[in-house]
């Protein structure tokens, strides 16, 4: 018997498209979560950088009473000095507010 193979049948085409769609629906939430984690890591890294810049500036001049905000890539980083209750010493804190996809971040460090 001679078969005519001129291309794909409609059923084969629909089957392959549905398989690609199901694979895409499986990986899309994983890629979105990976993107959010990457953005959170970038925010945390920048907050730690601001802490160490503030601590370094505190070595040259007394900045323990300064509270200010810095905007970087559309994100507001609030830098303030706080009286630590357990140590009894002032500490510098950087706070980033919560957004729709990213959680709130607050990192504090005591000058050494």
XYZ file of N, CA, C and O in Angstrom:
448
model
N 0.829 -1.149 0.000
C 0.000 0.000 0.000
C 0.898 1.244 0.000
O 1.881 1.311 0.696
N 0.540 2.230 -0.752
C 1.330 3.449 -0.902
C 0.706 4.576 -0.083
O -0.462 4.872 -0.226
N 1.517 5.162 0.810
C 1.031 6.240 1.648
C 1.444 7.571 1.055
O 2.523 7.715 0.514
N 0.595 8.529 1.188
C 0.880 9.862 0.673
C 1.317 10.728 1.856
O 0.526 11.022 2.746
N 2.584 11.109 1.884
C 3.136 11.904 2.986
C 3.489 13.302 2.492
O 4.635 13.621 2.255
N 2.493 14.153 2.383
C 2.722 15.519 1.917
C 2.917 16.516 3.058
O 3.251 17.657 2.819
N 2.706 16.104 4.264
C 2.843 17.013 5.386
C 2.138 16.476 6.602
O 1.814 15.291 6.678
N 1.877 17.370 7.557
C 1.227 16.968 8.790
C -0.280 16.954 8.606
O -0.847 17.762 7.888
N -0.912 16.052 9.304
C -2.360 16.071 9.372
C -2.783 17.090 10.415
O -1.997 17.487 11.275
N -4.004 17.494 10.365
C -4.522 18.473 11.321
C -4.481 17.916 12.737
O -4.133 18.634 13.682
N -4.774 16.646 12.895
C -4.751 16.037 14.219
C -3.339 16.031 14.805
O -3.150 16.321 15.986
N -2.334 15.745 14.005
C -0.951 15.778 14.480
C -0.536 17.190 14.851
O 0.176 17.413 15.844
N -0.957 18.146 14.079
C -0.646 19.545 14.360
C -1.282 19.988 15.674
O -0.626 20.629 16.515
N -2.544 19.662 15.890
C -3.219 20.027 17.131
C -2.600 19.325 18.329
O -2.472 19.904 19.412
N -2.195 18.073 18.151
C -1.557 17.332 19.237
C -0.216 17.955 19.620
O 0.074 18.128 20.805
N 0.582 18.323 18.648
C 1.877 18.932 18.965
C 1.703 20.331 19.575
O 2.426 20.696 20.503
N 0.727 21.102 19.088
C 0.478 22.426 19.667
C -0.031 22.322 21.100
O 0.365 23.117 21.966
N -0.874 21.358 21.379
C -1.358 21.200 22.750
C -0.238 20.732 23.681
O -0.197 21.130 24.849
N 0.682 19.918 23.187
C 1.824 19.501 24.007
C 2.711 20.699 24.328
O 3.151 20.872 25.476
N 2.982 21.568 23.347
C 3.784 22.768 23.596
C 3.076 23.711 24.564
O 3.701 24.350 25.409
N 1.755 23.814 24.435
C 0.975 24.671 25.330
C 1.058 24.158 26.770
O 1.237 24.939 27.712
N 0.941 22.855 26.971
C 1.008 22.285 28.315
C 2.400 22.445 28.918
O 2.542 22.735 30.113
N 3.433 22.284 28.101
C 4.800 22.502 28.581
C 4.991 23.968 28.980
O 5.579 24.277 30.015
N 4.480 24.867 28.165
C 4.573 26.296 28.475
C 3.814 26.666 29.731
O 4.284 27.470 30.540
N 2.654 26.091 29.944
C 1.869 26.370 31.143
C 2.545 25.813 32.392
O 2.335 26.308 33.487
N 3.363 24.782 32.252
C 4.096 24.236 33.376
C 5.281 25.125 33.747
O 5.536 25.384 34.914
N 6.007 25.627 32.755
C 7.227 26.384 33.024
C 6.992 27.871 33.267
O 7.853 28.539 33.843
N 5.864 28.420 32.860
C 5.619 29.852 33.023
C 5.602 30.287 34.499
O 6.265 31.266 34.857
N 4.894 29.599 35.396
C 4.955 30.019 36.811
C 6.347 29.873 37.413
O 6.750 30.680 38.255
N 7.088 28.868 36.988
C 8.450 28.704 37.490
C 9.336 29.865 37.053
O 10.136 30.381 37.838
N 9.194 30.290 35.820
C 9.989 31.414 35.326
C 9.595 32.717 36.011
O 10.456 33.557 36.299
N 8.298 32.894 36.282
C 7.860 34.105 36.980
C 8.401 34.131 38.408
O 8.858 35.174 38.886
N 8.377 32.995 39.100
C 8.913 32.928 40.461
C 10.424 33.178 40.463
O 10.950 33.865 41.341
N 11.110 32.651 39.481
C 12.545 32.888 39.365
C 12.842 34.369 39.138
O 13.788 34.913 39.706
N 12.022 35.026 38.347
C 12.188 36.457 38.103
C 11.968 37.259 39.384
O 12.733 38.189 39.684
N 10.949 36.914 40.171
C 10.687 37.626 41.427
C 11.815 37.408 42.430
O 12.217 38.347 43.126
N 12.338 36.194 42.502
C 13.454 35.936 43.409
C 14.693 36.718 42.996
O 15.427 37.230 43.843
N 14.914 36.829 41.696
C 16.060 37.598 41.202
C 15.920 39.074 41.568
O 16.885 39.709 42.008
N 14.725 39.632 41.402
C 14.492 41.028 41.764
C 14.665 41.245 43.263
O 15.204 42.264 43.693
N 14.213 40.278 44.079
C 14.372 40.391 45.524
C 15.846 40.367 45.911
O 16.286 41.126 46.784
N 16.628 39.515 45.273
C 18.062 39.458 45.561
C 18.766 40.751 45.179
O 19.669 41.204 45.889
N 18.364 41.360 44.072
C 18.953 42.631 43.655
C 18.637 43.713 44.678
O 19.516 44.504 45.055
N 17.387 43.737 45.179
C 17.017 44.726 46.203
C 17.798 44.513 47.487
O 18.279 45.469 48.098
N 17.937 43.262 47.908
C 18.679 42.970 49.140
C 20.151 43.345 49.006
O 20.751 43.891 49.937
N 20.726 43.061 47.853
C 22.133 43.396 47.625
C 22.349 44.906 47.660
O 23.319 45.395 48.248
N 21.435 45.649 47.049
C 21.556 47.108 47.040
C 21.361 47.666 48.455
O 22.038 48.622 48.855
N 20.469 47.071 49.243
C 20.259 47.523 50.623
C 21.513 47.299 51.455
O 21.910 48.169 52.242
N 22.164 46.168 51.290
C 23.409 45.899 52.020
C 24.500 46.873 51.581
O 25.282 47.362 52.407
N 24.529 47.205 50.300
C 25.511 48.179 49.812
C 25.276 49.544 50.457
O 26.225 50.207 50.872
N 24.007 49.964 50.571
C 23.706 51.245 51.217
C 24.079 51.227 52.699
O 24.530 52.231 53.242
N 23.908 50.084 53.360
C 24.303 49.982 54.774
C 25.800 50.204 54.920
O 26.243 50.985 55.770
N 26.576 49.529 54.121
C 28.020 49.662 54.270
C 28.520 51.034 53.828
O 29.494 51.536 54.387
N 27.865 51.667 52.871
C 28.226 53.044 52.516
C 27.932 53.991 53.679
O 28.718 54.898 53.969
N 26.793 53.770 54.349
C 26.446 54.613 55.494
C 27.399 54.376 56.660
O 27.810 55.314 57.345
N 27.766 53.133 56.899
C 28.719 52.841 57.974
C 30.086 53.446 57.686
O 30.760 53.952 58.588
N 30.490 53.408 56.432
C 31.774 53.999 56.063
C 31.727 55.517 56.198
O 32.683 56.137 56.661
N 30.604 56.131 55.825
C 30.475 57.580 55.982
C 30.418 57.960 57.463
O 30.857 59.046 57.843
N 29.901 57.073 58.287
C 29.839 57.352 59.724
C 31.227 57.356 60.351
O 31.449 58.007 61.378
N 32.182 56.660 59.767
C 33.547 56.668 60.292
C 34.208 58.031 60.146
O 35.000 58.436 60.985
N 33.892 58.741 59.080
C 34.526 60.038 58.844
C 33.788 61.182 59.530
O 34.397 62.168 59.901
N 32.473 61.050 59.677
C 31.692 62.093 60.328
C 30.548 61.442 61.091
O 30.135 60.336 60.775
N 30.045 62.129 62.098
C 28.959 61.579 62.917
C 27.638 61.718 62.158
O 27.128 62.816 61.996
N 27.110 60.582 61.717
C 25.856 60.607 60.957
C 24.781 59.792 61.651
O 23.863 59.305 61.006
N 24.866 59.634 62.955
C 23.926 58.769 63.666
C 22.538 59.381 63.819
O 21.627 58.708 64.280
N 22.362 60.632 63.456
C 21.058 61.282 63.573
C 20.420 61.542 62.212
O 19.413 62.235 62.142
N 21.000 61.042 61.153
C 20.466 61.349 59.824
C 19.504 60.256 59.370
O 19.784 59.071 59.483
N 18.357 60.672 58.882
C 17.364 59.790 58.282
C 17.044 60.349 56.900
O 16.671 61.519 56.776
N 17.176 59.537 55.889
C 16.902 60.000 54.536
C 16.526 58.813 53.650
O 16.610 57.658 54.063
N 16.086 59.143 52.449
C 15.677 58.128 51.479
C 16.471 58.287 50.203
O 16.824 59.403 49.820
N 16.720 57.169 49.557
C 17.401 57.147 48.265
C 16.527 56.375 47.289
O 16.025 55.291 47.614
N 16.334 56.941 46.094
C 15.600 56.237 45.045
C 16.610 55.635 44.080
O 17.489 56.330 43.575
N 16.476 54.351 43.828
C 17.355 53.663 42.880
C 16.499 52.731 42.029
O 15.862 51.818 42.556
N 16.465 52.978 40.731
C 15.661 52.191 39.776
C 14.195 52.110 40.190
O 13.556 51.063 40.097
N 13.646 53.215 40.653
C 12.235 53.267 41.011
C 11.909 52.672 42.364
O 10.742 52.558 42.716
N 12.905 52.284 43.139
C 12.689 51.701 44.461
C 13.215 52.661 45.513
O 14.314 53.181 45.391
N 12.423 52.886 46.555
C 12.826 53.794 47.623
C 13.478 53.002 48.741
O 12.886 52.076 49.307
N 14.707 53.376 49.064
C 15.458 52.780 50.164
C 15.510 53.806 51.284
O 16.099 54.873 51.130
N 14.894 53.491 52.438
C 14.876 54.395 53.581
C 16.019 54.020 54.511
O 16.086 52.903 55.013
N 16.915 54.973 54.730
C 18.090 54.749 55.578
C 17.906 55.555 56.859
O 17.667 56.758 56.818
N 17.998 54.871 57.992
C 17.810 55.549 59.271
C 18.644 54.855 60.341
O 19.051 53.708 60.205
N 18.916 55.615 61.404
C 19.653 55.095 62.551
C 18.654 54.781 63.650
O 17.736 55.544 63.911
N 18.853 53.645 64.317
C 17.910 53.157 65.309
C 18.673 52.794 66.581
O 19.779 52.274 66.509
N 18.076 53.052 67.735
C 18.680 52.652 69.002
C 18.364 51.180 69.238
O 17.224 50.800 69.414
N 19.383 50.337 69.243
C 19.203 48.906 69.446
C 18.925 48.625 70.911
O 19.646 49.087 71.788
N 17.889 47.854 71.185
C 17.498 47.599 72.569
C 18.357 46.529 73.234
O 18.643 46.606 74.421
N 18.803 45.541 72.484
C 19.565 44.460 73.104
C 21.037 44.806 73.300
O 21.665 44.330 74.237
N 21.598 45.644 72.449
C 23.016 45.996 72.554
C 23.200 47.331 73.280
O 24.203 47.549 73.949
N 22.225 48.222 73.159
C 22.354 49.545 73.760
C 23.181 50.480 72.906
O 23.711 51.471 73.389
N 23.318 50.174 71.648
C 24.126 50.959 70.723
C 23.274 51.284 69.502
O 22.340 50.568 69.179
N 23.614 52.375 68.829
C 22.871 52.733 67.619
C 23.272 51.818 66.476
O 24.414 51.399 66.366
N 22.289 51.520 65.625
C 22.526 50.702 64.446
C 21.906 51.377 63.238
O 20.943 52.118 63.363
N 22.483 51.132 62.071
C 21.949 51.679 60.840
C 21.039 50.628 60.215
O 21.332 49.432 60.235
N 19.893 51.080 59.697
C 18.923 50.190 59.074
C 18.549 50.720 57.703
O 18.478 51.931 57.492
N 18.309 49.805 56.794
C 17.792 50.131 55.464
C 16.492 49.369 55.300
O 16.433 48.164 55.516
N 15.454 50.109 54.942
C 14.122 49.515 54.812
C 13.609 49.758 53.398
O 13.702 50.867 52.876
N 13.071 48.693 52.801
C 12.439 48.784 51.482
C 11.018 48.278 51.648
O 10.802 47.167 52.147
N 10.049 49.086 51.257
C 8.650 48.719 51.447
C 8.223 47.600 50.494
O 8.849 47.350 49.465
N 7.122 46.989 50.867
C 6.570 45.870 50.104
C 5.925 46.380 48.815
O 5.316 47.448 48.784
N 6.070 45.606 47.744
C 5.391 45.891 46.485
C 4.416 44.757 46.202
O 4.222 43.864 47.017
N 3.822 44.778 45.026
C 2.833 43.758 44.682
C 3.458 42.367 44.608
O 2.817 41.371 44.959
N 4.703 42.276 44.170
C 5.335 40.975 43.986
C 6.476 40.701 44.955
O 6.855 39.552 45.145
N 7.038 41.740 45.555
C 8.219 41.580 46.402
C 7.877 41.914 47.846
O 7.119 42.842 48.119
N 8.457 41.179 48.764
C 8.177 41.385 50.172
C 9.012 42.522 50.743
O 9.978 42.973 50.141
N 8.635 42.967 51.945
C 9.322 44.056 52.617
C 10.686 43.571 53.109
O 10.840 42.442 53.557
N 11.666 44.459 53.008
C 13.022 44.121 53.435
C 13.497 45.164 54.442
O 13.335 46.364 54.222
N 14.054 44.691 55.548
C 14.659 45.590 56.520
C 15.925 44.922 57.035
O 15.890 43.842 57.614
N 17.061 45.572 56.795
C 18.371 45.037 57.179
C 19.027 46.050 58.101
O 19.068 47.242 57.797
N 19.524 45.583 59.246
C 20.176 46.453 60.220
C 21.575 45.931 60.536
O 21.810 44.732 60.527
N 22.480 46.863 60.820
C 23.865 46.501 61.125
C 24.406 47.510 62.135
O 24.198 48.701 62.029
N 25.133 46.988 63.113
C 25.765 47.824 64.154
C 27.167 48.173 63.706
O 27.907 47.299 63.221
N 27.592 49.440 63.857
C 28.979 49.770 63.509
C 29.955 49.085 64.457
O 29.688 48.957 65.646
N 31.054 48.679 63.896
C 32.048 47.949 64.703
C 33.201 48.846 65.083
O 33.540 49.772 64.464
